[in-house]
């Protein structure tokens, strides 16, 4: 008997297996146990039974949480995309290239979000550095930290993520923008025409991917919103964490329900981004 | 175009490109020939000197306002646009409506024999097709000067010849003014009316290619144009004395040491007994080039030895070691000054 050899597809699968197994094991196991918990199939006490009670109990908070989380992620990603693109353009421009801006953006990346959040808090709080620098009385300083508009939270995410967007986009532009830009200029395209017809389309796929990553990260991250946000309403991760650490063990399934909802939202965003990327690629 | 302590890429370079003509800038890599194009296009600014177009100084004029289009060695088609929209690019940024721009693009695609390729993505083309689209895109911009920076050097021989024919055809139809940079004298010969030979940032000689081939100003020019035979000797009263003997020159040259250069195409190989032979020597090397062969003949005399390269006629065949006669037509003899700067041959020798 001759041993059957795996075909090219089988071999490819074998090669990715070492990476696939931990991902499936860790993420899969966590998701499955959260799903079981949220659906009442793995209760801490009592008989298991399929029910949507946890979702129903958390529905009110879940609704405001979804809106709030999406709002924060959209605002900070929007700002980060605009600022990051400008940084990348400045760092890779053929003329008047700003190495300083590029270096500053790169320096931002290794700072942990927790440290960034603390720094933003010290900067923007009503008795913070900025208020003192401008000589504004704490009473008349707008509530940036813990205020209704979540300004400090959005500012922190936007600041960190803009550096990430800049890094990714600059990486793409650095290798191709100069030669395509020269070609376009010699075909009569001025600065704005080059930006609109050449640079932006070249940067678009990288920009879209970076925006999707940044959005999903912001949607699921806990510490910045917990530090700089207000006590109520809560964004999804803060809500999930509070429910999970509650002394009321019955709240655990609700925490799992919130976590699963967050995961589903993130998944939807990623799928939408992939679809948009594919459409972008098909247009070319 | 140079910084402090860096040798300038160009010095004392001046070149005129008549409207409707094709001028080639010929030089080895690093000779500064691409710098000429970048300065002309406005992609780099000169530290001194100027570029004039129709009598107007272009100093400070942005590249997009110079009315020039460039085709680079790489096609650099915009990857996010279709072939048609690549060609329509210049019209689109000029504000021509999309439909009109695309219609004109189709015409230019037809000119480069790529009808029906408009819908393809730019990356779904072969190398030769890509370069044709790049050419159509540049022509569609209706530039006042078309700049070609070694546009065909990445293509294989057959494609390159096709592109040469295409460009000759386009020249006949559209009469663009072309400034072409190349390191290949055969390409310059095939495409250009005249050439400027550049080496080390200096203009060595400029003129029609026939003149450059027949009457190079220096050894460097002769070598860049593919000259193979260099025989050192002395000119006395219009006669060059060397191991080849005393050879009368077609015109007066100043007396003194001088190197005789002969195009291998002009030298005829004859039987040794040929009474019209100017020299007799031994074949030391034979190189095949299709039906024609290229032989290196060594001639030994009292004063030393010299080698002469000659192209055989079609079907003519001689083996290594054979004794042959060489006819060196008087009108094809030319001498250049001994070049101190380079490793000039002491006793004459061909360069591979």
PDB file of C-alpha atoms in Angstrom, chain A residues 7-284:
ATOM      1  CA  UNK A   7      -2.511  17.509  -1.843  1.00  0.00           C
ATOM      2  CA  UNK A   8      -1.401  21.156  -2.086  1.00  0.00           C
ATOM      3  CA  UNK A   9      -4.426  22.307  -0.125  1.00  0.00           C
ATOM      4  CA  UNK A  10      -3.852  19.709   2.553  1.00  0.00           C
ATOM      5  CA  UNK A  11      -0.200  20.667   2.802  1.00  0.00           C
ATOM      6  CA  UNK A  12      -1.092  24.337   3.165  1.00  0.00           C
ATOM      7  CA  UNK A  13      -3.512  23.438   5.940  1.00  0.00           C
ATOM      8  CA  UNK A  14      -0.827  21.405   7.701  1.00  0.00           C
ATOM      9  CA  UNK A  15       1.552  24.365   7.517  1.00  0.00           C
ATOM     10  CA  UNK A  16      -0.870  26.821   9.122  1.00  0.00           C
ATOM     11  CA  UNK A  17      -1.962  24.311  11.761  1.00  0.00           C
ATOM     12  CA  UNK A  18       0.575  25.431  14.415  1.00  0.00           C
ATOM     13  CA  UNK A  19      -0.843  28.937  14.197  1.00  0.00           C
ATOM     14  CA  UNK A  20      -4.429  27.801  13.851  1.00  0.00           C
ATOM     15  CA  UNK A  21      -4.567  25.453  16.838  1.00  0.00           C
ATOM     16  CA  UNK A  22      -3.825  27.978  19.632  1.00  0.00           C
ATOM     17  CA  UNK A  23      -6.167  30.549  18.071  1.00  0.00           C
ATOM     18  CA  UNK A  24      -9.000  28.080  17.780  1.00  0.00           C
ATOM     19  CA  UNK A  25      -8.319  26.630  21.231  1.00  0.00           C
ATOM     20  CA  UNK A  26      -8.073  29.905  23.119  1.00  0.00           C
ATOM     21  CA  UNK A  27     -10.548  32.110  21.262  1.00  0.00           C
ATOM     22  CA  UNK A  28     -12.895  29.260  20.461  1.00  0.00           C
ATOM     23  CA  UNK A  29     -12.946  27.911  23.983  1.00  0.00           C
ATOM     24  CA  UNK A  30     -13.463  31.360  25.477  1.00  0.00           C
ATOM     25  CA  UNK A  31     -16.244  32.204  23.061  1.00  0.00           C
ATOM     26  CA  UNK A  32     -17.981  28.870  23.515  1.00  0.00           C
ATOM     27  CA  UNK A  33     -17.879  29.068  27.287  1.00  0.00           C
ATOM     28  CA  UNK A  34     -19.115  32.677  27.199  1.00  0.00           C
ATOM     29  CA  UNK A  35     -21.902  31.673  24.842  1.00  0.00           C
ATOM     30  CA  UNK A  36     -22.902  28.753  27.063  1.00  0.00           C
ATOM     31  CA  UNK A  37     -22.833  31.004  30.104  1.00  0.00           C
ATOM     32  CA  UNK A  38     -24.899  33.747  28.451  1.00  0.00           C
ATOM     33  CA  UNK A  39     -27.505  31.257  27.216  1.00  0.00           C
ATOM     34  CA  UNK A  40     -27.957  29.686  30.635  1.00  0.00           C
ATOM     35  CA  UNK A  41     -26.394  26.387  29.621  1.00  0.00           C
ATOM     36  CA  UNK A  42     -23.520  26.579  32.111  1.00  0.00           C
ATOM     37  CA  UNK A  43     -24.956  28.226  35.216  1.00  0.00           C
ATOM     38  CA  UNK A  44     -22.807  28.637  38.308  1.00  0.00           C
ATOM     39  CA  UNK A  45     -25.756  27.426  40.390  1.00  0.00           C
ATOM     40  CA  UNK A  46     -28.888  25.525  39.433  1.00  0.00           C
ATOM     41  CA  UNK A  47     -29.936  23.395  36.471  1.00  0.00           C
ATOM     42  CA  UNK A  48     -28.750  24.263  32.950  1.00  0.00           C
ATOM     43  CA  UNK A  49     -31.563  25.352  30.640  1.00  0.00           C
ATOM     44  CA  UNK A  50     -31.592  27.305  27.367  1.00  0.00           C
ATOM     45  CA  UNK A  51     -32.861  30.839  27.945  1.00  0.00           C
ATOM     46  CA  UNK A  52     -32.260  34.432  26.831  1.00  0.00           C
ATOM     47  CA  UNK A  53     -32.776  35.723  30.375  1.00  0.00           C
ATOM     48  CA  UNK A  54     -29.262  37.167  30.607  1.00  0.00           C
ATOM     49  CA  UNK A  55     -29.743  39.160  27.398  1.00  0.00           C
ATOM     50  CA  UNK A  56     -33.157  40.283  28.550  1.00  0.00           C
ATOM     51  CA  UNK A  57     -31.825  41.397  31.949  1.00  0.00           C
ATOM     52  CA  UNK A  58     -28.949  43.341  30.411  1.00  0.00           C
ATOM     53  CA  UNK A  59     -31.013  44.721  27.522  1.00  0.00           C
ATOM     54  CA  UNK A  60     -31.348  48.255  28.808  1.00  0.00           C
ATOM     55  CA  UNK A  61     -27.676  48.766  29.610  1.00  0.00           C
ATOM     56  CA  UNK A  62     -26.720  46.816  26.508  1.00  0.00           C
ATOM     57  CA  UNK A  63     -28.661  49.212  24.255  1.00  0.00           C
ATOM     58  CA  UNK A  64     -27.055  52.377  25.626  1.00  0.00           C
ATOM     59  CA  UNK A  65     -23.693  50.610  25.794  1.00  0.00           C
ATOM     60  CA  UNK A  66     -23.791  49.645  22.105  1.00  0.00           C
ATOM     61  CA  UNK A  67     -24.641  53.190  21.061  1.00  0.00           C
ATOM     62  CA  UNK A  68     -21.981  54.670  23.305  1.00  0.00           C
ATOM     63  CA  UNK A  69     -19.245  52.226  22.290  1.00  0.00           C
ATOM     64  CA  UNK A  70     -19.965  52.630  18.588  1.00  0.00           C
ATOM     65  CA  UNK A  71     -20.017  56.411  19.025  1.00  0.00           C
ATOM     66  CA  UNK A  72     -16.666  56.507  20.837  1.00  0.00           C
ATOM     67  CA  UNK A  73     -15.054  54.106  18.337  1.00  0.00           C
ATOM     68  CA  UNK A  74     -16.422  56.007  15.336  1.00  0.00           C
ATOM     69  CA  UNK A  75     -15.368  59.426  16.638  1.00  0.00           C
ATOM     70  CA  UNK A  76     -11.873  58.398  17.646  1.00  0.00           C
ATOM     71  CA  UNK A  77     -11.301  56.336  14.492  1.00  0.00           C
ATOM     72  CA  UNK A  78     -12.550  59.206  12.317  1.00  0.00           C
ATOM     73  CA  UNK A  79     -10.158  61.664  13.937  1.00  0.00           C
ATOM     74  CA  UNK A  80      -7.323  59.132  13.915  1.00  0.00           C
ATOM     75  CA  UNK A  81      -7.777  58.481  10.175  1.00  0.00           C
ATOM     76  CA  UNK A  82      -7.670  62.173   9.273  1.00  0.00           C
ATOM     77  CA  UNK A  83      -4.763  63.011  11.591  1.00  0.00           C
ATOM     78  CA  UNK A  84      -2.871  59.793  10.762  1.00  0.00           C
ATOM     79  CA  UNK A  85      -3.211  60.368   7.022  1.00  0.00           C
ATOM     80  CA  UNK A  86      -1.902  63.916   7.379  1.00  0.00           C
ATOM     81  CA  UNK A  87       1.021  62.652   9.475  1.00  0.00           C
ATOM     82  CA  UNK A  88       1.813  59.964   6.888  1.00  0.00           C
ATOM     83  CA  UNK A  89       1.661  62.474   4.045  1.00  0.00           C
ATOM     84  CA  UNK A  90       3.941  64.857   5.917  1.00  0.00           C
ATOM     85  CA  UNK A  91       6.370  62.069   6.752  1.00  0.00           C
ATOM     86  CA  UNK A  92       6.605  60.778   3.177  1.00  0.00           C
ATOM     87  CA  UNK A  93       6.196  63.949   1.111  1.00  0.00           C
ATOM     88  CA  UNK A  94       8.735  64.256  -1.692  1.00  0.00           C
ATOM     89  CA  UNK A  95       9.267  67.901  -0.851  1.00  0.00           C
ATOM     90  CA  UNK A  96       9.411  69.340   2.643  1.00  0.00           C
ATOM     91  CA  UNK A  97       9.305  65.901   4.190  1.00  0.00           C
ATOM     92  CA  UNK A  98       8.911  66.150   7.937  1.00  0.00           C
ATOM     93  CA  UNK A  99      11.093  63.569   9.621  1.00  0.00           C
ATOM     94  CA  UNK A 100      10.296  65.165  12.978  1.00  0.00           C
ATOM     95  CA  UNK A 101       6.554  64.511  12.604  1.00  0.00           C
ATOM     96  CA  UNK A 102       7.272  60.962  11.507  1.00  0.00           C
ATOM     97  CA  UNK A 103       9.529  60.380  14.511  1.00  0.00           C
ATOM     98  CA  UNK A 104       6.973  61.862  16.922  1.00  0.00           C
ATOM     99  CA  UNK A 105       4.263  59.635  15.509  1.00  0.00           C
ATOM    100  CA  UNK A 106       6.499  56.588  15.810  1.00  0.00           C
ATOM    101  CA  UNK A 107       7.344  57.521  19.434  1.00  0.00           C
ATOM    102  CA  UNK A 108       3.661  57.466  20.358  1.00  0.00           C
ATOM    103  CA  UNK A 109       3.243  53.831  19.402  1.00  0.00           C
ATOM    104  CA  UNK A 110       5.099  52.085  22.249  1.00  0.00           C
ATOM    105  CA  UNK A 111       3.356  54.126  24.996  1.00  0.00           C
ATOM    106  CA  UNK A 112       0.744  51.842  26.659  1.00  0.00           C
ATOM    107  CA  UNK A 113      -2.860  53.012  26.550  1.00  0.00           C
ATOM    108  CA  UNK A 114      -3.006  52.988  30.337  1.00  0.00           C
ATOM    109  CA  UNK A 115      -0.115  55.455  30.550  1.00  0.00           C
ATOM    110  CA  UNK A 116      -1.639  57.487  27.742  1.00  0.00           C
ATOM    111  CA  UNK A 117      -4.955  57.599  29.558  1.00  0.00           C
ATOM    112  CA  UNK A 118      -3.296  58.779  32.776  1.00  0.00           C
ATOM    113  CA  UNK A 119      -1.393  61.449  30.851  1.00  0.00           C
ATOM    114  CA  UNK A 120      -4.519  62.657  29.063  1.00  0.00           C
ATOM    115  CA  UNK A 121      -6.324  62.709  32.395  1.00  0.00           C
ATOM    116  CA  UNK A 122      -3.603  64.861  33.968  1.00  0.00           C
ATOM    117  CA  UNK A 123      -3.661  67.114  30.949  1.00  0.00           C
ATOM    118  CA  UNK A 124      -7.399  67.611  30.455  1.00  0.00           C
ATOM    119  CA  UNK A 125      -8.900  67.326  33.962  1.00  0.00           C
ATOM    120  CA  UNK A 126     -10.547  70.390  35.475  1.00  0.00           C
ATOM    121  CA  UNK A 127      -7.546  70.910  37.751  1.00  0.00           C
ATOM    122  CA  UNK A 128      -5.193  69.515  35.116  1.00  0.00           C
ATOM    123  CA  UNK A 129      -2.106  70.867  33.403  1.00  0.00           C
ATOM    124  CA  UNK A 130      -3.925  72.525  30.523  1.00  0.00           C
ATOM    125  CA  UNK A 131      -6.415  74.311  32.793  1.00  0.00           C
ATOM    126  CA  UNK A 132      -3.559  75.669  34.900  1.00  0.00           C
ATOM    127  CA  UNK A 133      -1.494  76.619  31.888  1.00  0.00           C
ATOM    128  CA  UNK A 134      -4.397  78.604  30.473  1.00  0.00           C
ATOM    129  CA  UNK A 135      -5.239  80.007  33.891  1.00  0.00           C
ATOM    130  CA  UNK A 136      -8.838  78.737  33.792  1.00  0.00           C
ATOM    131  CA  UNK A 137     -10.706  78.260  37.026  1.00  0.00           C
ATOM    132  CA  UNK A 138     -11.599  74.545  37.582  1.00  0.00           C
ATOM    133  CA  UNK A 139     -15.238  75.497  38.007  1.00  0.00           C
ATOM    134  CA  UNK A 140     -15.460  77.032  34.553  1.00  0.00           C
ATOM    135  CA  UNK A 141     -13.273  74.388  32.820  1.00  0.00           C
ATOM    136  CA  UNK A 142     -15.416  72.230  30.498  1.00  0.00           C
ATOM    137  CA  UNK A 143     -15.940  68.656  31.739  1.00  0.00           C
ATOM    138  CA  UNK A 144     -13.540  66.970  29.311  1.00  0.00           C
ATOM    139  CA  UNK A 145     -12.720  64.102  31.679  1.00  0.00           C
ATOM    140  CA  UNK A 146     -15.834  62.218  32.766  1.00  0.00           C
ATOM    141  CA  UNK A 147     -18.036  64.643  30.855  1.00  0.00           C
ATOM    142  CA  UNK A 148     -21.076  63.912  28.772  1.00  0.00           C
ATOM    143  CA  UNK A 149     -19.211  63.990  25.473  1.00  0.00           C
ATOM    144  CA  UNK A 150     -16.410  61.578  26.451  1.00  0.00           C
ATOM    145  CA  UNK A 151     -13.884  64.073  25.071  1.00  0.00           C
ATOM    146  CA  UNK A 152     -10.890  62.777  27.033  1.00  0.00           C
ATOM    147  CA  UNK A 153     -11.605  59.153  26.033  1.00  0.00           C
ATOM    148  CA  UNK A 154     -11.989  59.998  22.365  1.00  0.00           C
ATOM    149  CA  UNK A 155      -8.883  62.214  22.523  1.00  0.00           C
ATOM    150  CA  UNK A 156      -6.759  59.429  24.011  1.00  0.00           C
ATOM    151  CA  UNK A 157      -7.845  56.833  21.458  1.00  0.00           C
ATOM    152  CA  UNK A 158      -7.554  59.290  18.580  1.00  0.00           C
ATOM    153  CA  UNK A 159      -4.045  60.291  19.658  1.00  0.00           C
ATOM    154  CA  UNK A 160      -2.792  56.709  19.988  1.00  0.00           C
ATOM    155  CA  UNK A 161      -4.566  55.344  16.945  1.00  0.00           C
ATOM    156  CA  UNK A 162      -3.540  58.245  14.703  1.00  0.00           C
ATOM    157  CA  UNK A 163       0.076  57.207  15.261  1.00  0.00           C
ATOM    158  CA  UNK A 164      -0.826  53.646  14.301  1.00  0.00           C
ATOM    159  CA  UNK A 165      -2.685  54.792  11.175  1.00  0.00           C
ATOM    160  CA  UNK A 166       0.240  57.051  10.253  1.00  0.00           C
ATOM    161  CA  UNK A 167       2.721  54.196  10.607  1.00  0.00           C
ATOM    162  CA  UNK A 168       0.724  51.809   8.426  1.00  0.00           C
ATOM    163  CA  UNK A 169      -0.113  54.364   5.726  1.00  0.00           C
ATOM    164  CA  UNK A 170       3.390  55.844   5.657  1.00  0.00           C
ATOM    165  CA  UNK A 171       4.739  52.338   5.148  1.00  0.00           C
ATOM    166  CA  UNK A 172       2.649  51.975   2.018  1.00  0.00           C
ATOM    167  CA  UNK A 173       3.288  55.469   0.710  1.00  0.00           C
ATOM    168  CA  UNK A 174       7.024  55.487   1.394  1.00  0.00           C
ATOM    169  CA  UNK A 175       7.748  52.892  -1.266  1.00  0.00           C
ATOM    170  CA  UNK A 176       5.485  54.125  -4.032  1.00  0.00           C
ATOM    171  CA  UNK A 177       4.197  57.656  -3.470  1.00  0.00           C
ATOM    172  CA  UNK A 178       7.314  59.437  -4.735  1.00  0.00           C
ATOM    173  CA  UNK A 179       7.630  57.780  -8.133  1.00  0.00           C
ATOM    174  CA  UNK A 180       3.885  57.788  -8.832  1.00  0.00           C
ATOM    175  CA  UNK A 181       3.700  61.378  -7.641  1.00  0.00           C
ATOM    176  CA  UNK A 182       6.457  62.416 -10.049  1.00  0.00           C
ATOM    177  CA  UNK A 183       4.755  60.595 -12.899  1.00  0.00           C
ATOM    178  CA  UNK A 184       1.459  62.300 -12.103  1.00  0.00           C
ATOM    179  CA  UNK A 185       3.104  65.718 -11.810  1.00  0.00           C
ATOM    180  CA  UNK A 186       4.664  65.297 -15.244  1.00  0.00           C
ATOM    181  CA  UNK A 187       1.227  64.452 -16.617  1.00  0.00           C
ATOM    182  CA  UNK A 188       0.034  67.827 -15.416  1.00  0.00           C
ATOM    183  CA  UNK A 189      -1.425  66.947 -12.011  1.00  0.00           C
ATOM    184  CA  UNK A 190      -0.992  69.687  -9.415  1.00  0.00           C
ATOM    185  CA  UNK A 191      -0.751  69.129  -5.660  1.00  0.00           C
ATOM    186  CA  UNK A 192      -4.463  68.557  -5.074  1.00  0.00           C
ATOM    187  CA  UNK A 193      -4.977  66.486  -8.173  1.00  0.00           C
ATOM    188  CA  UNK A 194      -2.045  64.279  -7.151  1.00  0.00           C
ATOM    189  CA  UNK A 195      -3.548  63.853  -3.669  1.00  0.00           C
ATOM    190  CA  UNK A 196      -7.011  63.107  -5.019  1.00  0.00           C
ATOM    191  CA  UNK A 197      -6.198  60.942  -8.025  1.00  0.00           C
ATOM    192  CA  UNK A 198      -2.981  59.230  -6.937  1.00  0.00           C
ATOM    193  CA  UNK A 199      -1.967  59.425  -3.279  1.00  0.00           C
ATOM    194  CA  UNK A 200      -5.371  58.817  -1.690  1.00  0.00           C
ATOM    195  CA  UNK A 201      -6.278  55.871  -3.950  1.00  0.00           C
ATOM    196  CA  UNK A 202      -2.836  54.358  -3.314  1.00  0.00           C
ATOM    197  CA  UNK A 203      -3.246  54.794   0.445  1.00  0.00           C
ATOM    198  CA  UNK A 204      -6.914  53.743   0.542  1.00  0.00           C
ATOM    199  CA  UNK A 205      -6.510  49.993   1.220  1.00  0.00           C
ATOM    200  CA  UNK A 206      -3.972  50.565   4.005  1.00  0.00           C
ATOM    201  CA  UNK A 207      -6.084  53.373   5.419  1.00  0.00           C
ATOM    202  CA  UNK A 208      -9.192  51.192   5.433  1.00  0.00           C
ATOM    203  CA  UNK A 209      -7.428  48.270   7.127  1.00  0.00           C
ATOM    204  CA  UNK A 210      -5.848  50.519   9.742  1.00  0.00           C
ATOM    205  CA  UNK A 211      -9.210  52.182  10.396  1.00  0.00           C
ATOM    206  CA  UNK A 212     -10.914  48.802  10.833  1.00  0.00           C
ATOM    207  CA  UNK A 213      -8.231  47.597  13.266  1.00  0.00           C
ATOM    208  CA  UNK A 214      -8.391  50.847  15.195  1.00  0.00           C
ATOM    209  CA  UNK A 215     -12.215  50.768  15.339  1.00  0.00           C
ATOM    210  CA  UNK A 216     -12.364  47.201  16.588  1.00  0.00           C
ATOM    211  CA  UNK A 217      -9.643  47.834  19.137  1.00  0.00           C
ATOM    212  CA  UNK A 218     -11.414  50.913  20.491  1.00  0.00           C
ATOM    213  CA  UNK A 219     -14.717  49.044  20.602  1.00  0.00           C
ATOM    214  CA  UNK A 220     -13.291  46.311  22.770  1.00  0.00           C
ATOM    215  CA  UNK A 221     -10.811  48.127  24.987  1.00  0.00           C
ATOM    216  CA  UNK A 222     -11.583  48.757  28.610  1.00  0.00           C
ATOM    217  CA  UNK A 223      -9.009  50.779  30.508  1.00  0.00           C
ATOM    218  CA  UNK A 224      -9.197  54.203  28.852  1.00  0.00           C
ATOM    219  CA  UNK A 225     -12.999  54.409  29.089  1.00  0.00           C
ATOM    220  CA  UNK A 226     -12.894  53.144  32.674  1.00  0.00           C
ATOM    221  CA  UNK A 227     -10.273  55.741  33.694  1.00  0.00           C
ATOM    222  CA  UNK A 228     -11.475  58.803  31.805  1.00  0.00           C
ATOM    223  CA  UNK A 229     -15.171  58.081  31.259  1.00  0.00           C
ATOM    224  CA  UNK A 230     -18.144  58.694  33.461  1.00  0.00           C
ATOM    225  CA  UNK A 231     -19.830  56.168  35.762  1.00  0.00           C
ATOM    226  CA  UNK A 232     -23.009  55.958  33.716  1.00  0.00           C
ATOM    227  CA  UNK A 233     -23.757  55.140  30.907  1.00  0.00           C
ATOM    228  CA  UNK A 234     -21.021  52.593  30.413  1.00  0.00           C
ATOM    229  CA  UNK A 235     -19.392  51.477  27.155  1.00  0.00           C
ATOM    230  CA  UNK A 236     -19.675  47.724  26.484  1.00  0.00           C
ATOM    231  CA  UNK A 237     -16.281  46.567  27.878  1.00  0.00           C
ATOM    232  CA  UNK A 238     -16.704  48.588  31.069  1.00  0.00           C
ATOM    233  CA  UNK A 239     -20.229  47.212  31.475  1.00  0.00           C
ATOM    234  CA  UNK A 240     -19.052  43.643  30.898  1.00  0.00           C
ATOM    235  CA  UNK A 241     -16.204  43.978  33.364  1.00  0.00           C
ATOM    236  CA  UNK A 242     -18.447  45.490  36.066  1.00  0.00           C
ATOM    237  CA  UNK A 243     -21.037  42.745  35.646  1.00  0.00           C
ATOM    238  CA  UNK A 244     -18.376  40.031  35.646  1.00  0.00           C
ATOM    239  CA  UNK A 245     -16.729  41.270  38.871  1.00  0.00           C
ATOM    240  CA  UNK A 246     -20.069  41.915  40.567  1.00  0.00           C
ATOM    241  CA  UNK A 247     -20.656  40.168  43.894  1.00  0.00           C
ATOM    242  CA  UNK A 248     -23.967  39.061  42.464  1.00  0.00           C
ATOM    243  CA  UNK A 249     -23.056  35.771  40.779  1.00  0.00           C
ATOM    244  CA  UNK A 250     -26.305  35.913  38.792  1.00  0.00           C
ATOM    245  CA  UNK A 251     -24.822  38.849  36.869  1.00  0.00           C
ATOM    246  CA  UNK A 252     -22.129  36.624  35.309  1.00  0.00           C
ATOM    247  CA  UNK A 253     -24.358  35.415  32.456  1.00  0.00           C
ATOM    248  CA  UNK A 254     -25.201  39.056  31.726  1.00  0.00           C
ATOM    249  CA  UNK A 255     -21.478  39.859  31.572  1.00  0.00           C
ATOM    250  CA  UNK A 256     -21.065  37.017  29.102  1.00  0.00           C
ATOM    251  CA  UNK A 257     -23.993  38.335  27.073  1.00  0.00           C
ATOM    252  CA  UNK A 258     -22.400  41.806  26.879  1.00  0.00           C
ATOM    253  CA  UNK A 259     -19.025  40.316  25.922  1.00  0.00           C
ATOM    254  CA  UNK A 260     -20.600  38.212  23.181  1.00  0.00           C
ATOM    255  CA  UNK A 261     -22.481  41.233  21.844  1.00  0.00           C
ATOM    256  CA  UNK A 262     -19.226  43.204  21.716  1.00  0.00           C
ATOM    257  CA  UNK A 263     -17.532  40.342  19.865  1.00  0.00           C
ATOM    258  CA  UNK A 264     -20.397  40.138  17.368  1.00  0.00           C
ATOM    259  CA  UNK A 265     -20.217  43.872  16.705  1.00  0.00           C
ATOM    260  CA  UNK A 266     -16.456  43.705  16.164  1.00  0.00           C
ATOM    261  CA  UNK A 267     -16.895  40.734  13.836  1.00  0.00           C
ATOM    262  CA  UNK A 268     -19.474  42.636  11.797  1.00  0.00           C
ATOM    263  CA  UNK A 269     -17.117  45.597  11.452  1.00  0.00           C
ATOM    264  CA  UNK A 270     -14.245  43.345  10.364  1.00  0.00           C
ATOM    265  CA  UNK A 271     -16.447  41.590   7.797  1.00  0.00           C
ATOM    266  CA  UNK A 272     -17.674  44.926   6.448  1.00  0.00           C
ATOM    267  CA  UNK A 273     -14.074  46.151   6.176  1.00  0.00           C
ATOM    268  CA  UNK A 274     -12.983  42.978   4.360  1.00  0.00           C
ATOM    269  CA  UNK A 275     -15.895  43.378   1.959  1.00  0.00           C
ATOM    270  CA  UNK A 276     -14.958  46.983   1.287  1.00  0.00           C
ATOM    271  CA  UNK A 277     -11.311  45.972   0.755  1.00  0.00           C
ATOM    272  CA  UNK A 278     -12.372  43.312  -1.732  1.00  0.00           C
ATOM    273  CA  UNK A 279     -14.511  45.816  -3.596  1.00  0.00           C
ATOM    274  CA  UNK A 280     -11.580  48.233  -3.623  1.00  0.00           C
ATOM    275  CA  UNK A 281      -9.353  45.516  -5.052  1.00  0.00           C
ATOM    276  CA  UNK A 282     -11.947  44.551  -7.657  1.00  0.00           C
ATOM    277  CA  UNK A 283     -12.128  48.131  -8.886  1.00  0.00           C
ATOM    278  CA  UNK A 284      -8.452  48.058  -9.744  1.00  0.00           C
TER     279      UNK A 284
END
